[in-house]
N, C-alpha and C. Protein backbone atom coordinates (compact mmCIF):
# COMPACT_ATOMS: atom_id res chain seq x y z
N UNK A 1 0.84 -1.19 0.00
CA UNK A 1 0.00 0.00 0.00
C UNK A 1 0.88 1.25 0.00
N UNK A 2 0.60 2.16 -0.88
CA UNK A 2 1.38 3.39 -0.99
C UNK A 2 0.71 4.48 -0.16
N UNK A 3 1.29 4.79 0.99
CA UNK A 3 0.71 5.82 1.86
C UNK A 3 1.13 7.21 1.39
N UNK A 4 0.19 8.13 1.48
CA UNK A 4 0.47 9.53 1.19
C UNK A 4 0.24 10.31 2.47
N UNK A 5 1.19 11.12 2.86
CA UNK A 5 1.13 11.81 4.14
C UNK A 5 0.77 13.28 3.97
N UNK A 6 0.19 13.83 5.02
CA UNK A 6 -0.16 15.25 5.06
C UNK A 6 1.12 16.09 5.03
N UNK A 7 1.03 17.25 4.39
CA UNK A 7 2.18 18.16 4.32
C UNK A 7 1.98 19.29 5.33
N UNK A 8 3.00 19.56 6.15
CA UNK A 8 2.89 20.67 7.10
C UNK A 8 3.09 22.02 6.40
N UNK A 9 2.32 23.00 6.84
CA UNK A 9 2.39 24.34 6.25
C UNK A 9 2.22 25.40 7.34
N UNK A 10 2.60 26.61 7.00
CA UNK A 10 2.46 27.75 7.91
C UNK A 10 1.67 28.86 7.23
N UNK A 11 0.98 29.65 8.04
CA UNK A 11 0.24 30.80 7.54
C UNK A 11 0.36 31.95 8.52
N UNK A 12 0.18 33.17 8.02
CA UNK A 12 0.34 34.36 8.86
C UNK A 12 -0.87 35.27 8.73
N UNK A 13 -1.52 35.54 9.85
CA UNK A 13 -2.49 36.63 9.91
C UNK A 13 -1.70 37.84 10.36
N UNK A 14 -1.39 38.71 9.41
CA UNK A 14 -0.55 39.88 9.67
C UNK A 14 -1.45 41.10 9.82
N UNK A 15 -1.29 41.80 10.94
CA UNK A 15 -2.16 42.94 11.23
C UNK A 15 -1.34 44.22 11.37
N UNK A 16 -2.04 45.34 11.16
CA UNK A 16 -1.45 46.65 11.45
C UNK A 16 -2.58 47.60 11.86
N UNK A 17 -2.23 48.59 12.64
CA UNK A 17 -3.17 49.62 13.10
C UNK A 17 -2.85 50.93 12.40
N UNK A 18 -3.89 51.59 11.89
CA UNK A 18 -3.75 52.91 11.27
C UNK A 18 -4.97 53.74 11.63
N UNK A 19 -4.75 54.87 12.29
CA UNK A 19 -5.85 55.77 12.64
C UNK A 19 -7.01 55.04 13.31
N UNK A 20 -6.72 54.27 14.33
CA UNK A 20 -7.72 53.51 15.10
C UNK A 20 -8.45 52.46 14.29
N UNK A 21 -7.95 52.11 13.12
CA UNK A 21 -8.53 51.03 12.32
C UNK A 21 -7.52 49.90 12.22
N UNK A 22 -8.02 48.68 12.30
CA UNK A 22 -7.15 47.52 12.14
C UNK A 22 -7.26 47.01 10.71
N UNK A 23 -6.11 46.66 10.14
CA UNK A 23 -6.04 46.12 8.79
C UNK A 23 -5.35 44.76 8.85
N UNK A 24 -5.77 43.87 7.95
CA UNK A 24 -5.21 42.52 7.85
C UNK A 24 -4.70 42.33 6.42
N UNK A 25 -3.51 41.78 6.30
CA UNK A 25 -2.91 41.57 4.99
C UNK A 25 -3.57 40.39 4.28
N UNK A 26 -4.04 40.62 3.06
CA UNK A 26 -4.63 39.56 2.24
C UNK A 26 -4.05 39.66 0.83
N UNK A 27 -4.29 38.62 0.07
CA UNK A 27 -3.82 38.58 -1.31
C UNK A 27 -4.72 37.64 -2.10
N UNK A 28 -4.63 37.73 -3.42
CA UNK A 28 -5.39 36.84 -4.29
C UNK A 28 -4.49 35.68 -4.69
N UNK A 29 -5.00 34.49 -4.52
CA UNK A 29 -4.24 33.27 -4.78
C UNK A 29 -3.99 33.11 -6.29
N UNK A 30 -2.74 32.74 -6.62
CA UNK A 30 -2.36 32.52 -8.01
C UNK A 30 -1.42 31.32 -8.07
N UNK A 31 -1.99 30.13 -8.18
CA UNK A 31 -1.17 28.91 -8.20
C UNK A 31 -1.19 28.23 -9.57
N UNK A 32 -2.00 28.74 -10.51
CA UNK A 32 -2.11 28.14 -11.84
C UNK A 32 -2.38 26.65 -11.78
N UNK A 33 -3.30 26.27 -10.90
CA UNK A 33 -3.65 24.87 -10.75
C UNK A 33 -5.11 24.66 -11.14
N UNK A 34 -5.46 23.41 -11.32
CA UNK A 34 -6.82 23.08 -11.76
C UNK A 34 -7.74 22.79 -10.58
N UNK A 35 -7.34 23.17 -9.37
CA UNK A 35 -8.15 22.83 -8.19
C UNK A 35 -9.24 23.84 -7.89
N UNK A 36 -9.37 24.88 -8.70
CA UNK A 36 -10.44 25.85 -8.52
C UNK A 36 -10.18 26.90 -7.46
N UNK A 37 -8.94 26.99 -6.96
CA UNK A 37 -8.66 27.95 -5.88
C UNK A 37 -7.99 29.23 -6.36
N UNK A 38 -7.59 29.28 -7.63
CA UNK A 38 -6.98 30.51 -8.15
C UNK A 38 -7.97 31.67 -8.01
N UNK A 39 -7.46 32.81 -7.57
CA UNK A 39 -8.29 34.00 -7.41
C UNK A 39 -8.95 34.13 -6.06
N UNK A 40 -8.91 33.07 -5.24
CA UNK A 40 -9.51 33.16 -3.91
C UNK A 40 -8.67 34.07 -3.02
N UNK A 41 -9.32 34.71 -2.08
CA UNK A 41 -8.65 35.54 -1.09
C UNK A 41 -7.89 34.62 -0.14
N UNK A 42 -6.69 35.00 0.24
CA UNK A 42 -5.90 34.18 1.15
C UNK A 42 -4.97 35.05 1.98
N UNK A 43 -4.41 34.43 3.03
CA UNK A 43 -3.35 35.04 3.81
C UNK A 43 -2.02 34.44 3.33
N UNK A 44 -0.89 35.08 3.60
CA UNK A 44 0.38 34.49 3.20
C UNK A 44 0.58 33.14 3.89
N UNK A 45 0.98 32.14 3.11
CA UNK A 45 1.14 30.79 3.65
C UNK A 45 1.97 29.95 2.70
N UNK A 46 2.51 28.86 3.22
CA UNK A 46 3.26 27.93 2.38
C UNK A 46 3.77 26.75 3.16
N UNK A 47 4.36 25.83 2.44
CA UNK A 47 4.83 24.58 3.03
C UNK A 47 6.16 24.77 3.77
N UNK A 48 6.35 23.92 4.78
CA UNK A 48 7.58 23.90 5.57
C UNK A 48 8.54 22.91 4.92
N UNK A 49 9.76 23.33 4.69
CA UNK A 49 10.77 22.44 4.13
C UNK A 49 11.24 21.43 5.19
N UNK A 50 11.77 20.32 4.73
CA UNK A 50 12.26 19.30 5.65
C UNK A 50 13.29 19.89 6.61
N UNK A 51 13.08 19.69 7.89
CA UNK A 51 13.94 20.16 8.99
C UNK A 51 14.04 21.67 9.10
N UNK A 52 13.17 22.39 8.46
CA UNK A 52 13.17 23.85 8.56
C UNK A 52 12.44 24.26 9.83
N UNK A 53 13.01 25.14 10.61
CA UNK A 53 12.34 25.68 11.79
C UNK A 53 11.04 26.35 11.34
N UNK A 54 9.96 26.07 12.03
CA UNK A 54 8.64 26.56 11.62
C UNK A 54 8.59 28.09 11.55
N UNK A 55 9.28 28.77 12.44
CA UNK A 55 9.28 30.23 12.43
C UNK A 55 10.10 30.77 11.25
N UNK A 56 11.19 30.08 10.93
CA UNK A 56 11.97 30.46 9.74
C UNK A 56 11.15 30.25 8.48
N UNK A 57 10.38 29.17 8.43
CA UNK A 57 9.51 28.90 7.28
C UNK A 57 8.47 30.01 7.13
N UNK A 58 7.90 30.43 8.24
CA UNK A 58 6.89 31.49 8.19
C UNK A 58 7.51 32.80 7.68
N UNK A 59 8.67 33.15 8.20
CA UNK A 59 9.36 34.36 7.73
C UNK A 59 9.66 34.27 6.24
N UNK A 60 10.14 33.12 5.80
CA UNK A 60 10.48 32.93 4.39
C UNK A 60 9.25 33.06 3.50
N UNK A 61 8.17 32.39 3.87
CA UNK A 61 6.96 32.42 3.05
C UNK A 61 6.37 33.83 2.98
N UNK A 62 6.34 34.53 4.10
CA UNK A 62 5.80 35.90 4.10
C UNK A 62 6.66 36.79 3.22
N UNK A 63 7.97 36.68 3.34
CA UNK A 63 8.86 37.51 2.52
C UNK A 63 8.71 37.18 1.04
N UNK A 64 8.67 35.87 0.70
CA UNK A 64 8.53 35.47 -0.71
C UNK A 64 7.22 35.96 -1.32
N UNK A 65 6.14 35.90 -0.56
CA UNK A 65 4.82 36.22 -1.11
C UNK A 65 4.45 37.70 -1.01
N UNK A 66 5.07 38.44 -0.08
CA UNK A 66 4.63 39.82 0.15
C UNK A 66 5.75 40.86 0.10
N UNK A 67 6.99 40.45 0.34
CA UNK A 67 8.09 41.39 0.46
C UNK A 67 8.26 41.95 1.86
N UNK A 68 7.39 41.55 2.79
CA UNK A 68 7.46 42.05 4.16
C UNK A 68 8.36 41.18 5.03
N UNK A 69 8.93 41.80 6.06
CA UNK A 69 9.72 41.11 7.06
C UNK A 69 8.92 41.06 8.35
N UNK A 70 8.73 39.88 8.91
CA UNK A 70 7.97 39.75 10.15
C UNK A 70 8.76 40.36 11.30
N UNK A 71 8.09 41.19 12.09
CA UNK A 71 8.71 41.80 13.26
C UNK A 71 8.29 41.10 14.54
N UNK A 72 7.15 40.42 14.51
CA UNK A 72 6.69 39.66 15.67
C UNK A 72 5.83 38.50 15.21
N UNK A 73 6.08 37.33 15.82
CA UNK A 73 5.25 36.15 15.62
C UNK A 73 4.74 35.76 16.99
N UNK A 74 3.45 35.93 17.21
CA UNK A 74 2.88 35.62 18.52
C UNK A 74 3.10 34.15 18.84
N UNK A 75 3.66 33.87 20.00
CA UNK A 75 3.93 32.50 20.42
C UNK A 75 5.37 32.07 20.24
N UNK A 76 6.12 32.78 19.41
CA UNK A 76 7.51 32.38 19.21
C UNK A 76 8.30 32.48 20.51
N UNK A 77 7.99 33.50 21.30
CA UNK A 77 8.72 33.70 22.56
C UNK A 77 8.46 32.57 23.55
N UNK A 78 7.39 31.81 23.37
CA UNK A 78 7.06 30.71 24.27
C UNK A 78 7.43 29.34 23.70
N UNK A 79 8.10 29.32 22.56
CA UNK A 79 8.51 28.04 21.98
C UNK A 79 9.70 27.50 22.76
N UNK A 80 9.85 26.20 22.71
CA UNK A 80 10.94 25.55 23.45
C UNK A 80 11.68 24.59 22.52
N UNK A 81 13.00 24.72 22.49
CA UNK A 81 13.84 23.82 21.70
C UNK A 81 14.52 22.83 22.62
N UNK A 82 14.76 21.66 22.09
CA UNK A 82 15.40 20.60 22.87
C UNK A 82 16.24 19.76 21.93
N UNK A 83 17.43 19.38 22.38
CA UNK A 83 18.30 18.52 21.58
C UNK A 83 18.63 17.30 22.43
N UNK A 84 18.15 16.14 22.00
CA UNK A 84 18.41 14.90 22.72
C UNK A 84 19.00 13.89 21.74
N UNK A 85 20.19 13.45 22.02
CA UNK A 85 20.87 12.44 21.22
C UNK A 85 20.83 12.78 19.72
N UNK A 86 21.14 14.03 19.40
CA UNK A 86 21.19 14.45 18.01
C UNK A 86 19.85 14.74 17.36
N UNK A 87 18.78 14.68 18.12
CA UNK A 87 17.45 14.99 17.60
C UNK A 87 17.01 16.33 18.16
N UNK A 88 17.03 17.34 17.33
CA UNK A 88 16.61 18.67 17.76
C UNK A 88 15.11 18.82 17.50
N UNK A 89 14.38 19.25 18.53
CA UNK A 89 12.93 19.43 18.41
C UNK A 89 12.56 20.83 18.88
N UNK A 90 11.34 21.22 18.52
CA UNK A 90 10.80 22.50 18.98
C UNK A 90 9.33 22.29 19.28
N UNK A 91 8.88 22.84 20.40
CA UNK A 91 7.44 22.81 20.71
C UNK A 91 6.90 24.21 20.46
N UNK A 92 5.70 24.26 19.87
CA UNK A 92 5.11 25.53 19.45
C UNK A 92 3.65 25.59 19.85
N UNK A 93 3.13 26.81 19.90
CA UNK A 93 1.70 27.03 20.17
C UNK A 93 1.17 28.03 19.15
N UNK A 94 0.79 27.54 17.96
CA UNK A 94 0.23 28.46 16.97
C UNK A 94 -1.14 28.97 17.39
N UNK A 95 -1.60 30.02 16.73
CA UNK A 95 -2.92 30.58 17.00
C UNK A 95 -4.02 29.61 16.61
N UNK A 96 -3.85 28.93 15.48
CA UNK A 96 -4.88 28.02 14.98
C UNK A 96 -4.20 26.96 14.12
N UNK A 97 -4.67 25.72 14.22
CA UNK A 97 -4.22 24.64 13.34
C UNK A 97 -5.43 24.15 12.56
N UNK A 98 -5.30 24.08 11.24
CA UNK A 98 -6.39 23.66 10.37
C UNK A 98 -5.90 22.53 9.47
N UNK A 99 -6.68 21.46 9.39
CA UNK A 99 -6.33 20.34 8.53
C UNK A 99 -7.30 20.25 7.36
N UNK A 100 -6.77 20.08 6.16
CA UNK A 100 -7.58 19.86 4.97
C UNK A 100 -7.88 18.36 4.89
N UNK A 101 -9.15 17.98 5.02
CA UNK A 101 -9.53 16.57 5.05
C UNK A 101 -9.93 16.03 3.68
N UNK A 102 -10.14 16.90 2.72
CA UNK A 102 -10.42 16.48 1.35
C UNK A 102 -10.08 17.64 0.43
N UNK A 103 -10.02 17.37 -0.84
CA UNK A 103 -9.71 18.43 -1.79
C UNK A 103 -8.45 18.15 -2.56
N UNK A 104 -7.85 19.20 -3.07
CA UNK A 104 -6.73 19.08 -3.99
C UNK A 104 -5.50 18.42 -3.36
N UNK A 105 -5.16 18.80 -2.14
CA UNK A 105 -4.01 18.21 -1.48
C UNK A 105 -4.18 18.32 0.03
N UNK A 106 -3.50 17.44 0.72
CA UNK A 106 -3.65 17.32 2.17
C UNK A 106 -2.61 18.17 2.89
N UNK A 107 -3.09 19.19 3.61
CA UNK A 107 -2.21 20.08 4.36
C UNK A 107 -2.63 20.15 5.82
N UNK A 108 -1.67 20.39 6.69
CA UNK A 108 -1.91 20.71 8.09
C UNK A 108 -1.31 22.09 8.29
N UNK A 109 -2.18 23.11 8.39
CA UNK A 109 -1.75 24.51 8.40
C UNK A 109 -1.66 25.05 9.82
N UNK A 110 -0.50 25.57 10.18
CA UNK A 110 -0.25 26.20 11.48
C UNK A 110 -0.26 27.71 11.25
N UNK A 111 -1.31 28.39 11.74
CA UNK A 111 -1.45 29.82 11.51
C UNK A 111 -1.03 30.60 12.74
N UNK A 112 -0.23 31.63 12.53
CA UNK A 112 0.27 32.48 13.60
C UNK A 112 -0.21 33.92 13.39
N UNK A 113 -0.36 34.65 14.49
CA UNK A 113 -0.65 36.09 14.45
C UNK A 113 0.67 36.83 14.39
N UNK A 114 0.78 37.81 13.49
CA UNK A 114 2.06 38.46 13.24
C UNK A 114 1.91 39.95 12.98
N UNK A 115 3.03 40.64 13.12
CA UNK A 115 3.17 42.01 12.62
C UNK A 115 4.38 42.02 11.71
N UNK A 116 4.43 43.01 10.81
CA UNK A 116 5.50 43.04 9.82
C UNK A 116 5.83 44.47 9.44
N UNK A 117 6.95 44.62 8.73
CA UNK A 117 7.35 45.92 8.20
C UNK A 117 7.93 45.73 6.81
N UNK A 118 7.96 46.84 6.07
CA UNK A 118 8.51 46.80 4.73
C UNK A 118 7.50 47.25 3.71
N UNK A 119 7.90 47.22 2.45
CA UNK A 119 7.03 47.62 1.34
C UNK A 119 6.44 46.38 0.68
N UNK A 120 5.14 46.44 0.42
CA UNK A 120 4.46 45.32 -0.23
C UNK A 120 4.88 45.18 -1.69
N UNK A 121 5.04 43.94 -2.12
CA UNK A 121 5.24 43.67 -3.54
C UNK A 121 3.91 43.86 -4.25
N UNK A 122 3.94 44.15 -5.54
CA UNK A 122 2.69 44.28 -6.29
C UNK A 122 2.11 42.91 -6.61
N UNK A 123 2.97 41.96 -6.95
CA UNK A 123 2.55 40.59 -7.22
C UNK A 123 3.77 39.70 -7.17
N UNK A 124 3.53 38.38 -7.08
CA UNK A 124 4.60 37.40 -7.12
C UNK A 124 4.16 36.28 -8.06
N UNK A 125 4.97 35.23 -8.14
CA UNK A 125 4.59 34.08 -8.96
C UNK A 125 3.37 33.36 -8.39
N UNK A 126 3.08 33.57 -7.10
CA UNK A 126 2.00 32.84 -6.45
C UNK A 126 0.85 33.72 -5.97
N UNK A 127 0.99 35.05 -6.08
CA UNK A 127 -0.05 35.93 -5.55
C UNK A 127 -0.24 37.17 -6.43
N UNK A 128 -1.43 37.71 -6.35
CA UNK A 128 -1.78 38.98 -6.99
C UNK A 128 -2.44 39.88 -5.96
N UNK A 129 -2.45 41.16 -6.24
CA UNK A 129 -3.25 42.12 -5.47
C UNK A 129 -3.02 42.00 -3.96
N UNK A 130 -1.76 42.05 -3.56
CA UNK A 130 -1.41 42.00 -2.14
C UNK A 130 -1.81 43.33 -1.53
N UNK A 131 -2.61 43.29 -0.45
CA UNK A 131 -3.16 44.54 0.08
C UNK A 131 -3.57 44.40 1.54
N UNK A 132 -3.73 45.56 2.17
CA UNK A 132 -4.25 45.63 3.53
C UNK A 132 -5.76 45.82 3.44
N UNK A 133 -6.51 44.94 4.09
CA UNK A 133 -7.97 45.03 4.08
C UNK A 133 -8.45 45.39 5.48
N UNK A 134 -9.37 46.35 5.54
CA UNK A 134 -9.92 46.77 6.82
C UNK A 134 -10.63 45.59 7.48
N UNK A 135 -10.45 45.48 8.79
CA UNK A 135 -10.96 44.34 9.56
C UNK A 135 -12.44 44.07 9.31
N UNK A 136 -13.28 45.11 9.38
CA UNK A 136 -14.73 44.90 9.23
C UNK A 136 -15.09 44.44 7.82
N UNK A 137 -14.37 44.90 6.83
CA UNK A 137 -14.60 44.45 5.45
C UNK A 137 -14.30 42.96 5.32
N UNK A 138 -13.16 42.55 5.87
CA UNK A 138 -12.79 41.13 5.82
C UNK A 138 -13.77 40.28 6.62
N UNK A 139 -14.21 40.78 7.77
CA UNK A 139 -15.17 40.03 8.59
C UNK A 139 -16.47 39.78 7.82
N UNK A 140 -16.93 40.77 7.07
CA UNK A 140 -18.15 40.59 6.27
C UNK A 140 -17.96 39.49 5.23
N UNK A 141 -16.79 39.45 4.61
CA UNK A 141 -16.53 38.40 3.61
C UNK A 141 -16.48 37.04 4.29
N UNK A 142 -15.78 36.94 5.41
CA UNK A 142 -15.68 35.67 6.13
C UNK A 142 -17.06 35.19 6.58
N UNK A 143 -17.86 36.11 7.11
CA UNK A 143 -19.19 35.74 7.62
C UNK A 143 -20.20 35.43 6.52
N UNK A 144 -20.17 36.20 5.43
CA UNK A 144 -21.22 36.10 4.42
C UNK A 144 -20.84 35.36 3.15
N UNK A 145 -19.54 35.31 2.84
CA UNK A 145 -19.10 34.68 1.59
C UNK A 145 -17.80 33.89 1.78
N UNK A 146 -17.77 32.93 2.70
CA UNK A 146 -16.53 32.20 2.95
C UNK A 146 -16.01 31.44 1.72
N UNK A 147 -16.88 31.18 0.75
CA UNK A 147 -16.45 30.48 -0.46
C UNK A 147 -15.49 31.33 -1.31
N UNK A 148 -15.36 32.62 -0.99
CA UNK A 148 -14.43 33.50 -1.70
C UNK A 148 -13.02 33.45 -1.12
N UNK A 149 -12.86 32.67 -0.04
CA UNK A 149 -11.59 32.58 0.69
C UNK A 149 -11.03 31.17 0.54
N UNK A 150 -9.70 31.05 0.43
CA UNK A 150 -9.06 29.74 0.38
C UNK A 150 -9.51 28.94 1.61
N UNK A 151 -10.06 27.74 1.41
CA UNK A 151 -10.71 27.00 2.50
C UNK A 151 -9.87 26.82 3.77
N UNK A 152 -8.58 26.58 3.63
CA UNK A 152 -7.75 26.38 4.82
C UNK A 152 -7.58 27.63 5.67
N UNK A 153 -7.94 28.79 5.16
CA UNK A 153 -7.75 30.03 5.90
C UNK A 153 -9.03 30.52 6.57
N UNK A 154 -10.16 29.98 6.20
CA UNK A 154 -11.44 30.47 6.72
C UNK A 154 -11.54 30.34 8.23
N UNK A 155 -11.23 29.18 8.78
CA UNK A 155 -11.41 28.96 10.23
C UNK A 155 -10.49 29.84 11.07
N UNK A 156 -9.24 29.99 10.65
CA UNK A 156 -8.31 30.85 11.40
C UNK A 156 -8.77 32.30 11.35
N UNK A 157 -9.19 32.75 10.17
CA UNK A 157 -9.69 34.13 10.06
C UNK A 157 -10.95 34.32 10.89
N UNK A 158 -11.85 33.36 10.83
CA UNK A 158 -13.09 33.45 11.62
C UNK A 158 -12.76 33.52 13.11
N UNK A 159 -11.86 32.67 13.56
CA UNK A 159 -11.46 32.67 14.98
C UNK A 159 -10.88 34.03 15.36
N UNK A 160 -9.98 34.57 14.54
CA UNK A 160 -9.36 35.85 14.85
C UNK A 160 -10.38 36.99 14.84
N UNK A 161 -11.18 37.05 13.81
CA UNK A 161 -12.12 38.17 13.65
C UNK A 161 -13.24 38.16 14.68
N UNK A 162 -13.53 37.01 15.26
CA UNK A 162 -14.60 36.92 16.26
C UNK A 162 -14.10 36.98 17.69
N UNK A 163 -12.80 37.08 17.90
CA UNK A 163 -12.27 37.06 19.27
C UNK A 163 -12.34 38.42 19.95
N UNK A 164 -12.48 39.48 19.19
CA UNK A 164 -12.48 40.81 19.80
C UNK A 164 -13.88 41.38 19.78
């Protein structure tokens, strides 16, 4: 039997405050795949490379997709590393973990709350229309039209937008 395993991934809910308004970074998905997800609204996210530190993976994916540098990853300060007999491990507490149980590919997404700095890219090979969206505007989309959002990001966004 040929087993296929879930792929670990990271995602970032990146926020900023401007004039008493909260904004969340979003982008339009551009993967050129036949899975029907191109054009959906998404947060920066991507797969973790073998033996890559999860926080390094998050920084890399955010930089590749947006041009931003993460200044804070909530929970990173509480992570713990351990090296036992040549096996280095890290324990983490992401904001939300979401598993894709069916669809184009099997992912286990670890989403973190973040802040960032830098200038946004206009587009990349994987994203279009990278922009800051006002919190209430995004909440309306999440609440009323979740089908417009990449499925793995809906639950984390819903959790974040409903916590305050």
